[in-house]
Coordinates of C-alpha atoms and ligand atoms in Angstrom, one line a residue:
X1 CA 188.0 112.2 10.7
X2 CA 184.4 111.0 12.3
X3 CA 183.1 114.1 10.3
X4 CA 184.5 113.6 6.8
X5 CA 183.4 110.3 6.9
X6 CA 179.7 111.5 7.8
X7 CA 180.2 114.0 5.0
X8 CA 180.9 111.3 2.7
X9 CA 178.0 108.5 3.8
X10 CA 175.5 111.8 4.4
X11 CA 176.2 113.0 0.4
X12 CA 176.2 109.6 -2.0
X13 CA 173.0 110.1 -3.5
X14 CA 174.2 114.0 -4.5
X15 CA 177.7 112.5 -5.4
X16 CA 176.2 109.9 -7.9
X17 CA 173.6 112.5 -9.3
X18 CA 176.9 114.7 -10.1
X19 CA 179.1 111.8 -11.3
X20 CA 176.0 111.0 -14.1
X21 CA 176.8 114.5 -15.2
X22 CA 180.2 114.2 -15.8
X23 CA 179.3 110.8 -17.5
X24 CA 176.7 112.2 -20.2
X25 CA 179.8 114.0 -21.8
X26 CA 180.9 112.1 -24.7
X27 CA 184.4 112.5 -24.3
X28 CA 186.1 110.1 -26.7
X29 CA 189.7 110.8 -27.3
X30 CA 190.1 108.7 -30.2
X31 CA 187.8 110.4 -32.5
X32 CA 188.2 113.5 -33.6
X33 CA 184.7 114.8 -34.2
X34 CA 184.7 114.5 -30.4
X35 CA 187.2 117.2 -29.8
X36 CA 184.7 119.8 -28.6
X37 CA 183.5 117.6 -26.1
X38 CA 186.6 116.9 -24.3
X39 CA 187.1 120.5 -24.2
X40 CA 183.8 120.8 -22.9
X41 CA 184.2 118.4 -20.7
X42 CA 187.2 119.5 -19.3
X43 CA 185.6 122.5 -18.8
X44 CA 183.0 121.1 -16.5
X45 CA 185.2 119.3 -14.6
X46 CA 187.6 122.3 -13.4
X47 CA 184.4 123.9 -12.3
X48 CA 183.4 121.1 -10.2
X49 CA 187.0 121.2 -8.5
X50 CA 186.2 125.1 -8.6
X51 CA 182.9 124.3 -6.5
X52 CA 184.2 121.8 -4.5
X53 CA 187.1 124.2 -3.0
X54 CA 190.0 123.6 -5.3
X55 CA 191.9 125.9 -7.5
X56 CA 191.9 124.5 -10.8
X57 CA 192.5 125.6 -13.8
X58 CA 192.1 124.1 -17.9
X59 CA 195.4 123.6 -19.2
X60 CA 195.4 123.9 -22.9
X61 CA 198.1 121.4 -25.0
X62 CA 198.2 120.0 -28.9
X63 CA 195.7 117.9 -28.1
X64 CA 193.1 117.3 -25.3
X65 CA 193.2 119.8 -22.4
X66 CA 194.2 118.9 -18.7
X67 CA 192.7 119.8 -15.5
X68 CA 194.8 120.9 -13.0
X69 CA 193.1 121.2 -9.7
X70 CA 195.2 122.0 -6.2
X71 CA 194.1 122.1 -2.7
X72 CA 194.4 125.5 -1.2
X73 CA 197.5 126.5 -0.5
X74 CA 198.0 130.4 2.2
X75 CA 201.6 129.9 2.3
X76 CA 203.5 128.0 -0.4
X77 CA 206.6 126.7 1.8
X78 CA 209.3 124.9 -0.6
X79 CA 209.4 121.2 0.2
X80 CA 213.0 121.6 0.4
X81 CA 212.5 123.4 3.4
X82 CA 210.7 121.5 5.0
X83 CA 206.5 122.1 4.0
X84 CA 203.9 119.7 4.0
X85 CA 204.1 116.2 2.1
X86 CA 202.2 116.6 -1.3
X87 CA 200.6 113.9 -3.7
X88 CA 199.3 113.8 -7.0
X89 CA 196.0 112.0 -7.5
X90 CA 196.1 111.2 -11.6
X91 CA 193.1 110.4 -13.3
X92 CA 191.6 110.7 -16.8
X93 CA 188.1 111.9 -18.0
X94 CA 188.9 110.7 -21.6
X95 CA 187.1 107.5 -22.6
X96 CA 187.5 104.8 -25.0
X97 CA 185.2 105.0 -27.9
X98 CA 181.1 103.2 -27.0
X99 CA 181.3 101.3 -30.1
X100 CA 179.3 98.7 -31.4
X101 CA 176.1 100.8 -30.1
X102 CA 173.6 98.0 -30.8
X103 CA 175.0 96.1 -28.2
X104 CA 174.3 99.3 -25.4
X105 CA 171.5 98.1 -23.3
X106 CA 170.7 102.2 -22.9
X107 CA 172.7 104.6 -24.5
X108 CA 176.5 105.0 -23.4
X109 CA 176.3 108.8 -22.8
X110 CA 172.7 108.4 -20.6
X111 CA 173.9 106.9 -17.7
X112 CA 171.2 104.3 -16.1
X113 CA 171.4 103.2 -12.8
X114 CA 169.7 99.6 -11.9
X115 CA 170.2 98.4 -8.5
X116 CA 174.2 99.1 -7.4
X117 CA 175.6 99.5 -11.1
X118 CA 176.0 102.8 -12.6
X119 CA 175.8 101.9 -16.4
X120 CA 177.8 104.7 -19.1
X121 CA 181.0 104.6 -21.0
X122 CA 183.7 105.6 -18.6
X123 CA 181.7 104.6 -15.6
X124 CA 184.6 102.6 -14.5
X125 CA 187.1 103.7 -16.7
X126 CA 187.7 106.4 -15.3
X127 CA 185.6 109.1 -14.4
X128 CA 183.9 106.9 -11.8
X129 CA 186.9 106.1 -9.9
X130 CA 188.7 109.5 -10.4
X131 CA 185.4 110.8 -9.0
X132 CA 185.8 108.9 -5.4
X133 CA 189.2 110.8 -5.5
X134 CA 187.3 114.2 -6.0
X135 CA 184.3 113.4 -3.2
X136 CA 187.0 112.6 -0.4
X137 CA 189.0 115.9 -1.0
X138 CA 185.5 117.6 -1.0
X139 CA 184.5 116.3 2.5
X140 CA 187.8 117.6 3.8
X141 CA 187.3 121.1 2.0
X142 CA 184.0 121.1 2.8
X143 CA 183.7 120.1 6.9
X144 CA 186.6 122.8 7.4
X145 CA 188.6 119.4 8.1
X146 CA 192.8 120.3 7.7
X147 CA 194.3 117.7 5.1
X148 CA 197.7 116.3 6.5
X149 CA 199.1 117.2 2.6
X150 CA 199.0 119.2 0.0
X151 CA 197.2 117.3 -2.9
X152 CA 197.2 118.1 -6.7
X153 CA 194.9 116.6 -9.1
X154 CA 195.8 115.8 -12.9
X155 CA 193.2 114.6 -14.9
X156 CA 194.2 114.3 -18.6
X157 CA 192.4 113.8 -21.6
X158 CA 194.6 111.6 -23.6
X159 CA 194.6 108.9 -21.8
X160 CA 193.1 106.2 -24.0
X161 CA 195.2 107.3 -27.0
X162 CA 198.9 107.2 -25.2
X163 CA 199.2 110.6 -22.7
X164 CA 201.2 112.2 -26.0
X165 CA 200.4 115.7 -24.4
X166 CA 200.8 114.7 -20.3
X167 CA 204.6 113.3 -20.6
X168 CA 205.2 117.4 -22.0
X169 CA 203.2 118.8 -19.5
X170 CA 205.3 116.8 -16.3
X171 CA 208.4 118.0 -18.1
X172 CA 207.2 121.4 -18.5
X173 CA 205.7 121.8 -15.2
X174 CA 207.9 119.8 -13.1
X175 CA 208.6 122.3 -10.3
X176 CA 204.8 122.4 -10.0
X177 CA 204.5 118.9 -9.9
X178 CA 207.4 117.8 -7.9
X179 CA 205.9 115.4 -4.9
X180 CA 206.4 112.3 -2.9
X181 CA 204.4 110.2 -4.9
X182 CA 201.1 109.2 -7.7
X183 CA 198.4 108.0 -6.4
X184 CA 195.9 106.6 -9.0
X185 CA 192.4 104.6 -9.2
X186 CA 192.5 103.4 -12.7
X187 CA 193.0 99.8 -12.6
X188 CA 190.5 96.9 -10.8
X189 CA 190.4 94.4 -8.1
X190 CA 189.4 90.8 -8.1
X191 CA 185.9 90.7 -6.6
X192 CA 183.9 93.3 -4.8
X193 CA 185.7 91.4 -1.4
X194 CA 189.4 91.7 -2.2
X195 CA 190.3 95.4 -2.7
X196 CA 193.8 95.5 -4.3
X197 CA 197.1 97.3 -4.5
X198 CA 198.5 96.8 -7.8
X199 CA 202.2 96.8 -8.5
X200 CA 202.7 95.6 -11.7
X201 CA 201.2 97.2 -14.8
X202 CA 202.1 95.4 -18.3
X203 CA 203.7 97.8 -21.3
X204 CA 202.2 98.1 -25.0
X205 CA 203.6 98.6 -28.2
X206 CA 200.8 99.9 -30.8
X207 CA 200.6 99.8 -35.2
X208 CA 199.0 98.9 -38.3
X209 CA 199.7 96.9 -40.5
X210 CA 198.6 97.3 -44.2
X211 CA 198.9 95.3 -46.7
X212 CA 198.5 96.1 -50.3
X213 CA 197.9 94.4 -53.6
X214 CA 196.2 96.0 -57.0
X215 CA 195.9 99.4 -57.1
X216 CA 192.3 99.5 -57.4
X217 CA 189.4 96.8 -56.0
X218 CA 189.2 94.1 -58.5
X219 CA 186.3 92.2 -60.2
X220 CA 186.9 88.9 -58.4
X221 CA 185.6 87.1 -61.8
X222 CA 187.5 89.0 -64.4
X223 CA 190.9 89.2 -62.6
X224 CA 190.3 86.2 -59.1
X225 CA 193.2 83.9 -59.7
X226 CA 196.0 85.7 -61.3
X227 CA 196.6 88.0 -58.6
X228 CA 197.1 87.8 -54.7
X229 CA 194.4 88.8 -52.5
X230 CA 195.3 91.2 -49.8
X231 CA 193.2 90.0 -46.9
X232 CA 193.7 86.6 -48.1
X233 CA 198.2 87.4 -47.5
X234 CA 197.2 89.3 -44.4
X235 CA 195.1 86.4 -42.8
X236 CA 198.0 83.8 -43.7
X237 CA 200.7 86.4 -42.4
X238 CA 199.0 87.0 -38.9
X239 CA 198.0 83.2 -38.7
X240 CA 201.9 82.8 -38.7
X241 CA 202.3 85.3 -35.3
X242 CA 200.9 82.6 -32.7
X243 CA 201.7 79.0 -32.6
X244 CA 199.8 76.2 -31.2
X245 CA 200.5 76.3 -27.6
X246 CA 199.3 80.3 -27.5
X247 CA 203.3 81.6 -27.7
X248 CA 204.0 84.0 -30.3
X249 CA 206.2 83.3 -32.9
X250 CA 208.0 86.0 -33.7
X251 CA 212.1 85.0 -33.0
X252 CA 213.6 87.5 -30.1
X253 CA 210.0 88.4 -28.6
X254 CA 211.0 86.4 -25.5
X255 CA 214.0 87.2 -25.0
X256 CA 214.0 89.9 -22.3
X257 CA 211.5 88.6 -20.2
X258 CA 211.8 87.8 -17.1
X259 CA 210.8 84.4 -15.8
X260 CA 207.9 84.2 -12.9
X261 CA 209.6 83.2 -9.4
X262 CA 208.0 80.6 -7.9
X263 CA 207.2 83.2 -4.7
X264 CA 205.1 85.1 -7.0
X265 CA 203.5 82.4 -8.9
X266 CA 202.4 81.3 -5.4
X267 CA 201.0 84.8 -5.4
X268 CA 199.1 84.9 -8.0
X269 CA 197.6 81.0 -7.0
X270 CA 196.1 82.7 -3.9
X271 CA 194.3 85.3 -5.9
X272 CA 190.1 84.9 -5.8
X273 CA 190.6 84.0 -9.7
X274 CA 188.8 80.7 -11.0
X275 CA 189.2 79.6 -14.5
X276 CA 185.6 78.6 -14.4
X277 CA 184.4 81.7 -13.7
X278 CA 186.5 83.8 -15.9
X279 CA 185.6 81.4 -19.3
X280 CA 181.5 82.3 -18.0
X281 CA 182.6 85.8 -17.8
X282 CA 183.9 86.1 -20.7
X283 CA 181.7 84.4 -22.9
X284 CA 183.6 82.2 -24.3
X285 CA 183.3 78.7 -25.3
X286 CA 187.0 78.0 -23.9
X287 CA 189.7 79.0 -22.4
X288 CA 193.1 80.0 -24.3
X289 CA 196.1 81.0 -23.9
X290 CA 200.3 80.5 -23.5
X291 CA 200.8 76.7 -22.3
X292 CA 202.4 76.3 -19.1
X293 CA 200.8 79.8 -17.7
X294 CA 197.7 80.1 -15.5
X295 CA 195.0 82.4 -16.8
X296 CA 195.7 85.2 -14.2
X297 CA 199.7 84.9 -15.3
X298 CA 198.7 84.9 -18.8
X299 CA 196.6 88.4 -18.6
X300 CA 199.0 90.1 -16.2
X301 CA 202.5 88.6 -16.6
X302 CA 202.8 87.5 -19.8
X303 CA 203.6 89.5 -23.4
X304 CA 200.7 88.8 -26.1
X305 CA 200.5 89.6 -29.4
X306 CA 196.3 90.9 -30.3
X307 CA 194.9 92.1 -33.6
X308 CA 192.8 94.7 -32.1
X309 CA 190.9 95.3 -35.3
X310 CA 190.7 94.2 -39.2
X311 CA 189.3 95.7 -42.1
X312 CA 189.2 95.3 -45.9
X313 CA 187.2 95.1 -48.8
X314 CA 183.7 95.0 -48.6
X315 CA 181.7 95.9 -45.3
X316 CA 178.4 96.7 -45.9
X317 CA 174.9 94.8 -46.6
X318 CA 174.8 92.1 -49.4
X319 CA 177.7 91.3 -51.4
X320 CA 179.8 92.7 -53.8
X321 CA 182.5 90.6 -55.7
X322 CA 185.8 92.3 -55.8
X323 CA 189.4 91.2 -54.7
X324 CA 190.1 94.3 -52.4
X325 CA 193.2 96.6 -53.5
X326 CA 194.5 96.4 -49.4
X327 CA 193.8 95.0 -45.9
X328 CA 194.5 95.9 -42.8
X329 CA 195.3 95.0 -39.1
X330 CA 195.2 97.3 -35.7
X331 CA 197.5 95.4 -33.3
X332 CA 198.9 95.7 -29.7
X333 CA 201.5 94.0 -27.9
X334 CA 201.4 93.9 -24.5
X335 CA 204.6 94.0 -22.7
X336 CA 205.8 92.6 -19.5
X337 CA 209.0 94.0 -17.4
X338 CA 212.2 94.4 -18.6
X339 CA 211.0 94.0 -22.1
X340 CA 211.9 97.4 -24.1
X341 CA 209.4 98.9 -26.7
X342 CA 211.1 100.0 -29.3
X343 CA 213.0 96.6 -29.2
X344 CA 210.0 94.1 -29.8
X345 CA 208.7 96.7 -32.2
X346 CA 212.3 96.0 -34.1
X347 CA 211.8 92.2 -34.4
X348 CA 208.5 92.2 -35.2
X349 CA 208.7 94.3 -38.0
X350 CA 211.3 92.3 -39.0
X351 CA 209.8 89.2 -38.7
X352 CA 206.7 90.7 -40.6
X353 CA 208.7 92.2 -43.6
X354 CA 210.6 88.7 -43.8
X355 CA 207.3 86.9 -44.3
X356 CA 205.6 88.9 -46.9
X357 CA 205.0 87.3 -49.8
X358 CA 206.5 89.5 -52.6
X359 CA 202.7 89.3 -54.2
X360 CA 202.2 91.7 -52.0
X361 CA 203.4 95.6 -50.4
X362 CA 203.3 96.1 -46.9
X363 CA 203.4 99.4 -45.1
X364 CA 203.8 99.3 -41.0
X365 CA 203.2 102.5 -39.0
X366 CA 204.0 103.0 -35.4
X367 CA 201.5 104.3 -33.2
X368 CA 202.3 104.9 -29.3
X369 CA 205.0 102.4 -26.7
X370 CA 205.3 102.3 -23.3
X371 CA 207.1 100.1 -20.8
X372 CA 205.4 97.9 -18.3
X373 CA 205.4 99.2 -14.9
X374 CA 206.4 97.7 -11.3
X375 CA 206.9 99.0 -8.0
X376 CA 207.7 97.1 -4.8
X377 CA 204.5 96.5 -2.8
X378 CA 206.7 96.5 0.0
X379 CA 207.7 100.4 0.5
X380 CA 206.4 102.6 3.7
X381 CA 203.5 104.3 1.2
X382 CA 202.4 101.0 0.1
X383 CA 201.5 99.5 3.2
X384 CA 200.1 102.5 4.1
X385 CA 197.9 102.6 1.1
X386 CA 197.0 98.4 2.2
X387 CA 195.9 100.1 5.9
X388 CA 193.8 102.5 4.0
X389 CA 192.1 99.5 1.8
X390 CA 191.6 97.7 4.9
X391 CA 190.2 100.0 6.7
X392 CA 187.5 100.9 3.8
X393 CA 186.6 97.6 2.5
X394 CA 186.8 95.7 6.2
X395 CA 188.5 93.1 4.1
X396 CA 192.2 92.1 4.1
X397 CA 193.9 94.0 0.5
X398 CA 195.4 92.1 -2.1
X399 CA 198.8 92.4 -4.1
X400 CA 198.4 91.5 -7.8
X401 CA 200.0 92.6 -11.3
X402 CA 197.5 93.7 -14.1
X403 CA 197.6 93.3 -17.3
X404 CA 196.3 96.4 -18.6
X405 CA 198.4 100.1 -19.4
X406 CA 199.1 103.3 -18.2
X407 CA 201.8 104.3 -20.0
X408 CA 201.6 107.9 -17.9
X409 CA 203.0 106.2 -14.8
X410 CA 206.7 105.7 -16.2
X411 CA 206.9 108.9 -16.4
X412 CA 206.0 110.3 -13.5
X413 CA 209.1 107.7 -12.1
X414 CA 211.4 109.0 -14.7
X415 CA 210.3 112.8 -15.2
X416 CA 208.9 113.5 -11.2
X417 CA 211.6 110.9 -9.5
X418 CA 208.1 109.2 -7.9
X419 CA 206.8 105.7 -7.6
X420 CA 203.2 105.4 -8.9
X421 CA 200.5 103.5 -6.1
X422 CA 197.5 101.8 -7.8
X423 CA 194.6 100.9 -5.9
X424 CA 191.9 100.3 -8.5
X425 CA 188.5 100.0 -7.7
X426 CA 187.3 98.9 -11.1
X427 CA 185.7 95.1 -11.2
X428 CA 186.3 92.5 -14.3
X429 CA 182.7 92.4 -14.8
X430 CA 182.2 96.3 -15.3
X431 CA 182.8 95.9 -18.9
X432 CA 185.8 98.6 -19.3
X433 CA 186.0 98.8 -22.8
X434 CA 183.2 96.9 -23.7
X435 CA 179.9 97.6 -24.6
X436 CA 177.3 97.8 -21.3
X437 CA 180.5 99.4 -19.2
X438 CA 179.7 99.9 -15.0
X439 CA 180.6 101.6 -12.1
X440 CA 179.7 99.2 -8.5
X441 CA 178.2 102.0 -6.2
X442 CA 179.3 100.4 -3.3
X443 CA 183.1 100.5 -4.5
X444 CA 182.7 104.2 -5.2
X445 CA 181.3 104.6 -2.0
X446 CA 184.1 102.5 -0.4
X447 CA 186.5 104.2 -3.1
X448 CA 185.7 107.3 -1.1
X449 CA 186.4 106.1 2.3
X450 CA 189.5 104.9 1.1
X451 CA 190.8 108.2 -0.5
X452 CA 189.9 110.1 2.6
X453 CA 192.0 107.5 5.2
X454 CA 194.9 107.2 2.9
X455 CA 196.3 111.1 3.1
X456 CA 196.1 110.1 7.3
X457 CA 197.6 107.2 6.6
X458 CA 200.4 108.2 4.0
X459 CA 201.6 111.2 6.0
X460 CA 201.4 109.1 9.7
X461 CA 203.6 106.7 7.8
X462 CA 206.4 109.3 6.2
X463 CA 209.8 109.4 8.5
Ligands
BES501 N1 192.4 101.8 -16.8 C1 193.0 101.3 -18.0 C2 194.2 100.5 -17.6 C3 194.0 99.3 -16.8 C4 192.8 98.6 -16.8 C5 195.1 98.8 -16.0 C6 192.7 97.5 -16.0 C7 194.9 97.7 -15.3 C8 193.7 97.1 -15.2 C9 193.4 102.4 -18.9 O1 192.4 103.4 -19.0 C10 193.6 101.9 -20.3 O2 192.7 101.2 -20.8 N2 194.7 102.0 -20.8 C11 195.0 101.6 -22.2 C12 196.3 102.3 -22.5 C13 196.6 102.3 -24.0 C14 195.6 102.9 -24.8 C15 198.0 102.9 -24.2 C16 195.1 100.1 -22.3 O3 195.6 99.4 -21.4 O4 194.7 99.6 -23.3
MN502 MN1 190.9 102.4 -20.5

């Protein structure tokens, strides 16, 4: 082991020069003028596995290719009879679009690094942390050091558009991918002192409203006054979602969730979380959210209702007088356990086409669902994936839920029969998502250390 670690602390400065490569592609899976870089990024990325000692190969689909990359393997034994213990390591090299661009303190495909922060879209999210995955396999490889395991990357494209093509390729390829469990580094920790094993993930439910009135924009003089406006009904209509105390009002949205236990309230009050410290964060001039809740339970264990974007009529410079023929709203729900998808997508679009003024058509489309995720933080491969996190960070591991999605990680439970371990090493201030996004070097370095203990740690632990 003394010598993969040495590989590891001996190579950071190569490692981070070859993660800024893999960062200048702009791999955005949400827009479609992108596609060619996704392809070409995939491409790069099954060439590093190639170099580093994998076999890997591009797997083509409808949409964004996946990388399939597979420590060497002389003698396939069947698991059934008895071969080695093999994990998947899951990551994705698709990331969310840079947008606004103004607001980039260097350009999101040039990554910039200035002092322990590696600055680029997807730093954190994920190519950063899928990276450490990739550097602790290599020192193995590389030294000549045997891995306890078999390991198998998949590293999708799709992520940040709802894994569409992944959930066909695990049913597809299930033989392939049969193992004894996920591991994945796509979610945070606290602070750069508390790394984290996360066992709760919340669920989304994605679509748009629209909302139409005349069939063509409208002089605002000629014809303001006799007809409805459409972003005026829309405003009115999503003002109705949320009441006062931050709970949505939409009857039945409530109604399967499961209420906190005091045990893991308790929980979450330990966490390294201050309210102060989040609102400075943040930026914002308060705090909001669902009465009753604290700030960590309301962004991790609680369902929301968020208009993720809004558009209509006139955008551009100056003004122009007009009532616009539509509006629209992007909006996720985020879902906590036990609540279904396709159920909360029911009521609210109920609740939505019982509201609508009859001044006005509305349209919903359904994008992408997924339920929220939870796994007991107290199997055999979690506590060994808390040994490895010690070990790493020199700091005692903590157990949290998250608030963000990876739909992906229900099915590898229901298609692969395999519980999902997350052990992020994202922080809230890298700005996932946001403009000015980060990687910490140190938790990539640490990310590393971690990767390369856990296969000792997971396989010791297996009975
Ligand atoms: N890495 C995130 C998910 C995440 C972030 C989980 C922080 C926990 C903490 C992932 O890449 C992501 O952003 N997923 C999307 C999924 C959606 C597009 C279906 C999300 O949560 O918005
Ligand atoms: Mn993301």
């Amino acid at each position: 082991m003394r010598i993969v670690l040495d590989y590891l602390k001996r190579n950071q400065d190569r490692f981070v020069a070859e993660l800024c490569v893999f960062l200048r592609f702009p791999s955005v899976s949400a827009q479609p003028h992108h596609k060619k870089d996704l392809r070409a990024c995939a491409g790069w990325l099954a060439n590093h596995c190639r170099h580093i000692g994998l076999d890997a190969r591009v797997c083509p689909t409808a949409g964004h290719p996946i990388v399939l990359a597979k420590t060497p393997q002389l003698v396939a034994p069947k698991r059934s009879e008895g071969g080695r213990p093999h994990f998947m390591i899951y990551g994705h090299y698709d990331v969310q679009p840079p947008e606004p661009l103004d607001l980039w303190k260097s350009p999101p495909f040039e990554p910039r690094i200035e002092g322990r922060s590696l600055f680029a879209r997807g730093a954190s999210d994920n190519k950063g942390q899928l990276f450490a995955h990739l550097k602790a396999v290599e020192a193995y490889l590389k030294t000549g050091t045997p891995l306890p395991c078999d390991l198998t990357f998949v590293i999708e494209g799709e992520e940040e558009v709802g894994s569409v093509s992944l959930a066909k390729f695990l049913k597809s390829h299930r033989r392939e991918l049969g193992c004894d469990a996920v591991v994945v580094s796509d979610t945070g920790m606290p602070d750069a002192d508390h790394p984290a094993l996360t066992y709760s993930l919340r669920g989304i439910i994605a679509f748009e409203i629209t909302v139409y009135g005349p069939s063509r924009d409208l002089h605002s003089g000629i014809f303001g006054g006799a007809v409805d406006n459409p972003a005026m009904a829309l405003s009115r209509l999503l003002g109705k979602l949320r009441d006062k105390n931050g709970r949505v009002a939409i009857p039945g949205f409530y109604d399967e969730v499961v209420p906190l236990s005091a045990c893991e309230r308790k929980q979450f009050a330990r966490l390294p979380i201050k309210d102060r410290d989040l609102q400075k964060l943040l930026g914002v001039p308060k705090l909001f959210g669902e009465r009753g809740f604290t700030s960590t339970e309301q962004c991790s264990a609680r369902p929301t209702f968020e208009i993720n974007g809004l558009t209509s009529g006139y955008q551009g410079e100056g003004s122009k007088t007009i009532v616009p023929a539509w509006a629209r709203a992007k909006i996720t729900c985020r879902l906590v356990p036990n609540q279904r998808p396709a159920r909360i997508h029911k009521v609210v679009c109920e609740h939505l086409k019982k509201i609508c003024p009859p001044t006005v058509r509305m349209e919903i489309e359904s994008g992408h669902g997924a339920e929220a995720y939870w796994v007991s933080p107290a199997s055999a491969q979690a506590q060994a994936a808390l040994r490895a996190l010690r070990q790493a960070f020199h700091r005692e591991p903590v157990l949290m839920r998250e608030g963000g999605s990876i739909p992906i990680v229900n099915d590898f439970k229901k298609i692969l029969g395999v519980d999902t371990l997350l052990l992020g090493l994202g922080l809230p201030e890298d700005n996932a998502h946001s403009p000015n996004e980060k990687f910490d070097l140190d938790c990539f370095a640490k990310g590393q250390l971690m990767s390369a203990l856990l296969w000792q740690e997971l396989c010791s632990s297996r009975h």
